[in-house]
């Protein structure tokens, strides 16, 4: 599994989707996973995405000369972008032969941001995004629109 550090499994368990056939169900799950990953990438604090907002945590100097100012996210906010490594490594992969996808990241510090440590409160990213779509039929609708716009669904 490529995301043994942190991730989630995406399954659209709707009988109507299953009736569309295996190939269409896989396409819809793939589209749904891509939508979630794009949403997660836009959710970083200071990320400028639909849900991104300015970081409200502490400011501290970085860089060799201390000439770069980083504004950390506040506890409870999604992580603030620093190097961009975490955001760049959010991705999805389809499970072979199944209408299921894995979304996640192999970045080793992702769980510490997501769940916090004894010295840092959580900066949740995945839980925020996953809860936004959990049990939400709107995700299946968005995935269908995504496929229809690409001519992969009638």
PDB file of C-alpha atoms in Angstrom:
ATOM      1  CA  UNK A   1       0.000   0.000   0.000  1.00  0.00           C
ATOM      2  CA  UNK A   2       1.557   3.327  -0.994  1.00  0.00           C
ATOM      3  CA  UNK A   3      -0.043   5.283   1.865  1.00  0.00           C
ATOM      4  CA  UNK A   4       0.927   3.335   4.953  1.00  0.00           C
ATOM      5  CA  UNK A   5       1.658   6.611   6.775  1.00  0.00           C
ATOM      6  CA  UNK A   6      -1.816   8.181   6.593  1.00  0.00           C
ATOM      7  CA  UNK A   7      -4.756   7.897   4.241  1.00  0.00           C
ATOM      8  CA  UNK A   8      -8.327   6.844   3.636  1.00  0.00           C
ATOM      9  CA  UNK A   9     -10.250   4.457   1.398  1.00  0.00           C
ATOM     10  CA  UNK A  10     -12.907   5.864  -0.946  1.00  0.00           C
ATOM     11  CA  UNK A  11     -15.911   3.689  -1.777  1.00  0.00           C
ATOM     12  CA  UNK A  12     -19.164   4.930  -3.298  1.00  0.00           C
ATOM     13  CA  UNK A  13     -21.651   2.408  -1.906  1.00  0.00           C
ATOM     14  CA  UNK A  14     -24.755   3.505  -3.728  1.00  0.00           C
ATOM     15  CA  UNK A  15     -26.892   0.849  -5.461  1.00  0.00           C
ATOM     16  CA  UNK A  16     -27.590   3.288  -8.322  1.00  0.00           C
ATOM     17  CA  UNK A  17     -23.850   3.616  -8.999  1.00  0.00           C
ATOM     18  CA  UNK A  18     -23.367  -0.152  -8.887  1.00  0.00           C
ATOM     19  CA  UNK A  19     -26.140  -0.575 -11.492  1.00  0.00           C
ATOM     20  CA  UNK A  20     -24.137   1.589 -13.921  1.00  0.00           C
ATOM     21  CA  UNK A  21     -21.610  -1.216 -14.279  1.00  0.00           C
ATOM     22  CA  UNK A  22     -18.126  -1.973 -13.009  1.00  0.00           C
ATOM     23  CA  UNK A  23     -16.242   0.363 -15.366  1.00  0.00           C
ATOM     24  CA  UNK A  24     -18.481   3.353 -14.644  1.00  0.00           C
ATOM     25  CA  UNK A  25     -18.370   2.662 -10.902  1.00  0.00           C
ATOM     26  CA  UNK A  26     -14.543   2.643 -11.058  1.00  0.00           C
ATOM     27  CA  UNK A  27     -14.574   5.896 -13.041  1.00  0.00           C
ATOM     28  CA  UNK A  28     -16.883   7.516 -10.492  1.00  0.00           C
ATOM     29  CA  UNK A  29     -14.752   6.410  -7.544  1.00  0.00           C
ATOM     30  CA  UNK A  30     -11.639   7.672  -9.327  1.00  0.00           C
ATOM     31  CA  UNK A  31     -13.304  11.033  -9.979  1.00  0.00           C
ATOM     32  CA  UNK A  32     -14.518  11.236  -6.375  1.00  0.00           C
ATOM     33  CA  UNK A  33     -10.996  10.523  -5.090  1.00  0.00           C
ATOM     34  CA  UNK A  34      -9.551  13.196  -7.396  1.00  0.00           C
ATOM     35  CA  UNK A  35     -12.133  15.697  -6.105  1.00  0.00           C
ATOM     36  CA  UNK A  36     -11.216  14.904  -2.483  1.00  0.00           C
ATOM     37  CA  UNK A  37      -7.465  15.195  -3.150  1.00  0.00           C
ATOM     38  CA  UNK A  38      -7.975  18.545  -4.922  1.00  0.00           C
ATOM     39  CA  UNK A  39     -10.121  19.732  -2.009  1.00  0.00           C
ATOM     40  CA  UNK A  40      -7.448  18.633   0.488  1.00  0.00           C
ATOM     41  CA  UNK A  41      -4.744  20.474  -1.470  1.00  0.00           C
ATOM     42  CA  UNK A  42      -6.870  23.621  -1.405  1.00  0.00           C
ATOM     43  CA  UNK A  43      -7.598  23.307   2.308  1.00  0.00           C
ATOM     44  CA  UNK A  44      -4.109  24.057   3.582  1.00  0.00           C
ATOM     45  CA  UNK A  45      -3.982  27.247   5.599  1.00  0.00           C
ATOM     46  CA  UNK A  46      -2.750  30.017   3.408  1.00  0.00           C
ATOM     47  CA  UNK A  47      -3.275  27.664   0.471  1.00  0.00           C
ATOM     48  CA  UNK A  48      -5.590  29.989  -1.390  1.00  0.00           C
ATOM     49  CA  UNK A  49      -8.053  27.193  -2.119  1.00  0.00           C
ATOM     50  CA  UNK A  50     -11.809  27.224  -1.748  1.00  0.00           C
ATOM     51  CA  UNK A  51     -11.549  26.421   1.967  1.00  0.00           C
ATOM     52  CA  UNK A  52      -8.038  27.770   2.582  1.00  0.00           C
ATOM     53  CA  UNK A  53      -7.756  30.667   4.994  1.00  0.00           C
ATOM     54  CA  UNK A  54      -4.841  32.682   6.346  1.00  0.00           C
ATOM     55  CA  UNK A  55      -2.740  30.930   8.968  1.00  0.00           C
ATOM     56  CA  UNK A  56      -3.424  32.303  12.447  1.00  0.00           C
ATOM     57  CA  UNK A  57      -0.631  30.696  14.462  1.00  0.00           C
ATOM     58  CA  UNK A  58       2.752  31.881  15.622  1.00  0.00           C
ATOM     59  CA  UNK A  59       5.229  33.578  13.304  1.00  0.00           C
ATOM     60  CA  UNK A  60       8.850  32.515  13.407  1.00  0.00           C
ATOM     61  CA  UNK A  61      11.966  33.067  11.289  1.00  0.00           C
ATOM     62  CA  UNK A  62      13.277  30.320   9.014  1.00  0.00           C
ATOM     63  CA  UNK A  63      15.969  29.918   6.437  1.00  0.00           C
ATOM     64  CA  UNK A  64      19.739  30.036   6.667  1.00  0.00           C
ATOM     65  CA  UNK A  65      19.770  33.721   7.618  1.00  0.00           C
ATOM     66  CA  UNK A  66      16.417  33.725   9.406  1.00  0.00           C
ATOM     67  CA  UNK A  67      15.135  35.997   6.656  1.00  0.00           C
ATOM     68  CA  UNK A  68      12.045  33.909   5.865  1.00  0.00           C
ATOM     69  CA  UNK A  69       8.999  34.316   8.089  1.00  0.00           C
ATOM     70  CA  UNK A  70       6.752  31.291   8.460  1.00  0.00           C
ATOM     71  CA  UNK A  71       3.263  31.701   9.895  1.00  0.00           C
ATOM     72  CA  UNK A  72       2.188  28.431  11.467  1.00  0.00           C
ATOM     73  CA  UNK A  73      -1.406  27.253  11.519  1.00  0.00           C
ATOM     74  CA  UNK A  74      -3.292  27.574  14.781  1.00  0.00           C
ATOM     75  CA  UNK A  75      -4.448  24.425  16.600  1.00  0.00           C
ATOM     76  CA  UNK A  76      -7.509  23.024  14.850  1.00  0.00           C
ATOM     77  CA  UNK A  77      -6.700  24.723  11.530  1.00  0.00           C
ATOM     78  CA  UNK A  78      -5.434  22.673   8.589  1.00  0.00           C
ATOM     79  CA  UNK A  79      -1.638  22.763   8.305  1.00  0.00           C
ATOM     80  CA  UNK A  80       0.028  25.898   6.973  1.00  0.00           C
ATOM     81  CA  UNK A  81       2.155  25.489   3.865  1.00  0.00           C
ATOM     82  CA  UNK A  82       5.862  25.685   4.672  1.00  0.00           C
ATOM     83  CA  UNK A  83       7.941  23.808   2.100  1.00  0.00           C
ATOM     84  CA  UNK A  84       4.943  22.482   0.144  1.00  0.00           C
ATOM     85  CA  UNK A  85       6.153  18.875   0.498  1.00  0.00           C
ATOM     86  CA  UNK A  86       3.005  17.583   2.204  1.00  0.00           C
ATOM     87  CA  UNK A  87       0.622  19.285  -0.232  1.00  0.00           C
ATOM     88  CA  UNK A  88       2.661  18.097  -3.230  1.00  0.00           C
ATOM     89  CA  UNK A  89       2.532  14.498  -1.983  1.00  0.00           C
ATOM     90  CA  UNK A  90      -1.238  14.193  -1.494  1.00  0.00           C
ATOM     91  CA  UNK A  91      -2.442  11.720  -4.093  1.00  0.00           C
ATOM     92  CA  UNK A  92      -4.809   8.867  -4.888  1.00  0.00           C
ATOM     93  CA  UNK A  93      -4.442   5.398  -6.332  1.00  0.00           C
ATOM     94  CA  UNK A  94      -7.117   3.031  -7.591  1.00  0.00           C
ATOM     95  CA  UNK A  95      -7.306  -0.448  -6.058  1.00  0.00           C
ATOM     96  CA  UNK A  96      -6.701  -3.031  -8.802  1.00  0.00           C
ATOM     97  CA  UNK A  97      -9.896  -4.709  -9.986  1.00  0.00           C
ATOM     98  CA  UNK A  98     -12.160  -2.887  -7.503  1.00  0.00           C
ATOM     99  CA  UNK A  99     -14.221   0.295  -7.549  1.00  0.00           C
ATOM    100  CA  UNK A 100     -12.209   1.613  -4.582  1.00  0.00           C
ATOM    101  CA  UNK A 101      -9.490   4.208  -4.252  1.00  0.00           C
ATOM    102  CA  UNK A 102      -6.906   5.033  -1.617  1.00  0.00           C
ATOM    103  CA  UNK A 103      -6.108   8.653  -0.928  1.00  0.00           C
ATOM    104  CA  UNK A 104      -3.253   9.723   1.256  1.00  0.00           C
ATOM    105  CA  UNK A 105       0.351  10.730   1.544  1.00  0.00           C
ATOM    106  CA  UNK A 106       3.602   8.923   2.286  1.00  0.00           C
ATOM    107  CA  UNK A 107       5.005  12.015   4.059  1.00  0.00           C
ATOM    108  CA  UNK A 108       6.269  10.857   7.452  1.00  0.00           C
ATOM    109  CA  UNK A 109       5.193  13.903   9.485  1.00  0.00           C
ATOM    110  CA  UNK A 110       1.572  13.903   8.231  1.00  0.00           C
ATOM    111  CA  UNK A 111       0.209  11.890  11.214  1.00  0.00           C
ATOM    112  CA  UNK A 112       1.832  14.326  13.669  1.00  0.00           C
ATOM    113  CA  UNK A 113       0.059  17.253  12.012  1.00  0.00           C
ATOM    114  CA  UNK A 114      -3.229  15.349  11.714  1.00  0.00           C
ATOM    115  CA  UNK A 115      -3.402  13.975  15.256  1.00  0.00           C
ATOM    116  CA  UNK A 116      -0.980  16.193  17.164  1.00  0.00           C
ATOM    117  CA  UNK A 117       1.785  15.175  19.563  1.00  0.00           C
ATOM    118  CA  UNK A 118       2.446  15.628  23.261  1.00  0.00           C
ATOM    119  CA  UNK A 119       3.888  19.063  22.392  1.00  0.00           C
ATOM    120  CA  UNK A 120       1.600  20.162  19.533  1.00  0.00           C
ATOM    121  CA  UNK A 121      -2.172  20.210  19.115  1.00  0.00           C
ATOM    122  CA  UNK A 122      -3.632  18.674  15.925  1.00  0.00           C
ATOM    123  CA  UNK A 123      -3.743  20.496  12.607  1.00  0.00           C
ATOM    124  CA  UNK A 124      -6.334  18.203  10.943  1.00  0.00           C
ATOM    125  CA  UNK A 125      -6.439  18.003   7.168  1.00  0.00           C
ATOM    126  CA  UNK A 126      -7.793  14.574   6.199  1.00  0.00           C
ATOM    127  CA  UNK A 127     -10.447  14.394   8.903  1.00  0.00           C
ATOM    128  CA  UNK A 128     -11.764  17.808   7.910  1.00  0.00           C
ATOM    129  CA  UNK A 129     -11.967  16.915   4.208  1.00  0.00           C
ATOM    130  CA  UNK A 130     -13.263  13.356   4.708  1.00  0.00           C
ATOM    131  CA  UNK A 131     -15.974  14.515   7.140  1.00  0.00           C
ATOM    132  CA  UNK A 132     -17.034  17.115   4.589  1.00  0.00           C
ATOM    133  CA  UNK A 133     -17.892  14.321   2.136  1.00  0.00           C
ATOM    134  CA  UNK A 134     -18.811  11.418   4.439  1.00  0.00           C
ATOM    135  CA  UNK A 135     -22.353  10.313   3.654  1.00  0.00           C
ATOM    136  CA  UNK A 136     -22.678  13.219   1.236  1.00  0.00           C
ATOM    137  CA  UNK A 137     -24.427  12.291  -2.005  1.00  0.00           C
ATOM    138  CA  UNK A 138     -23.089  15.535  -3.420  1.00  0.00           C
ATOM    139  CA  UNK A 139     -19.714  13.812  -3.935  1.00  0.00           C
ATOM    140  CA  UNK A 140     -21.281  11.190  -6.213  1.00  0.00           C
ATOM    141  CA  UNK A 141     -23.068  14.003  -8.061  1.00  0.00           C
ATOM    142  CA  UNK A 142     -19.805  15.942  -8.512  1.00  0.00           C
ATOM    143  CA  UNK A 143     -18.049  12.781  -9.705  1.00  0.00           C
ATOM    144  CA  UNK A 144     -20.822  12.121 -12.242  1.00  0.00           C
ATOM    145  CA  UNK A 145     -20.631  15.721 -13.513  1.00  0.00           C
ATOM    146  CA  UNK A 146     -16.847  15.377 -13.776  1.00  0.00           C
ATOM    147  CA  UNK A 147     -17.208  12.218 -15.880  1.00  0.00           C
ATOM    148  CA  UNK A 148     -20.010  13.640 -18.017  1.00  0.00           C
ATOM    149  CA  UNK A 149     -17.927  16.726 -18.847  1.00  0.00           C
ATOM    150  CA  UNK A 150     -15.192  14.394 -20.124  1.00  0.00           C
ATOM    151  CA  UNK A 151     -17.608  12.326 -22.204  1.00  0.00           C
ATOM    152  CA  UNK A 152     -17.189   9.239 -19.994  1.00  0.00           C
ATOM    153  CA  UNK A 153     -20.780   9.140 -18.754  1.00  0.00           C
ATOM    154  CA  UNK A 154     -24.063   9.588 -20.615  1.00  0.00           C
TER     155      UNK A 154
END
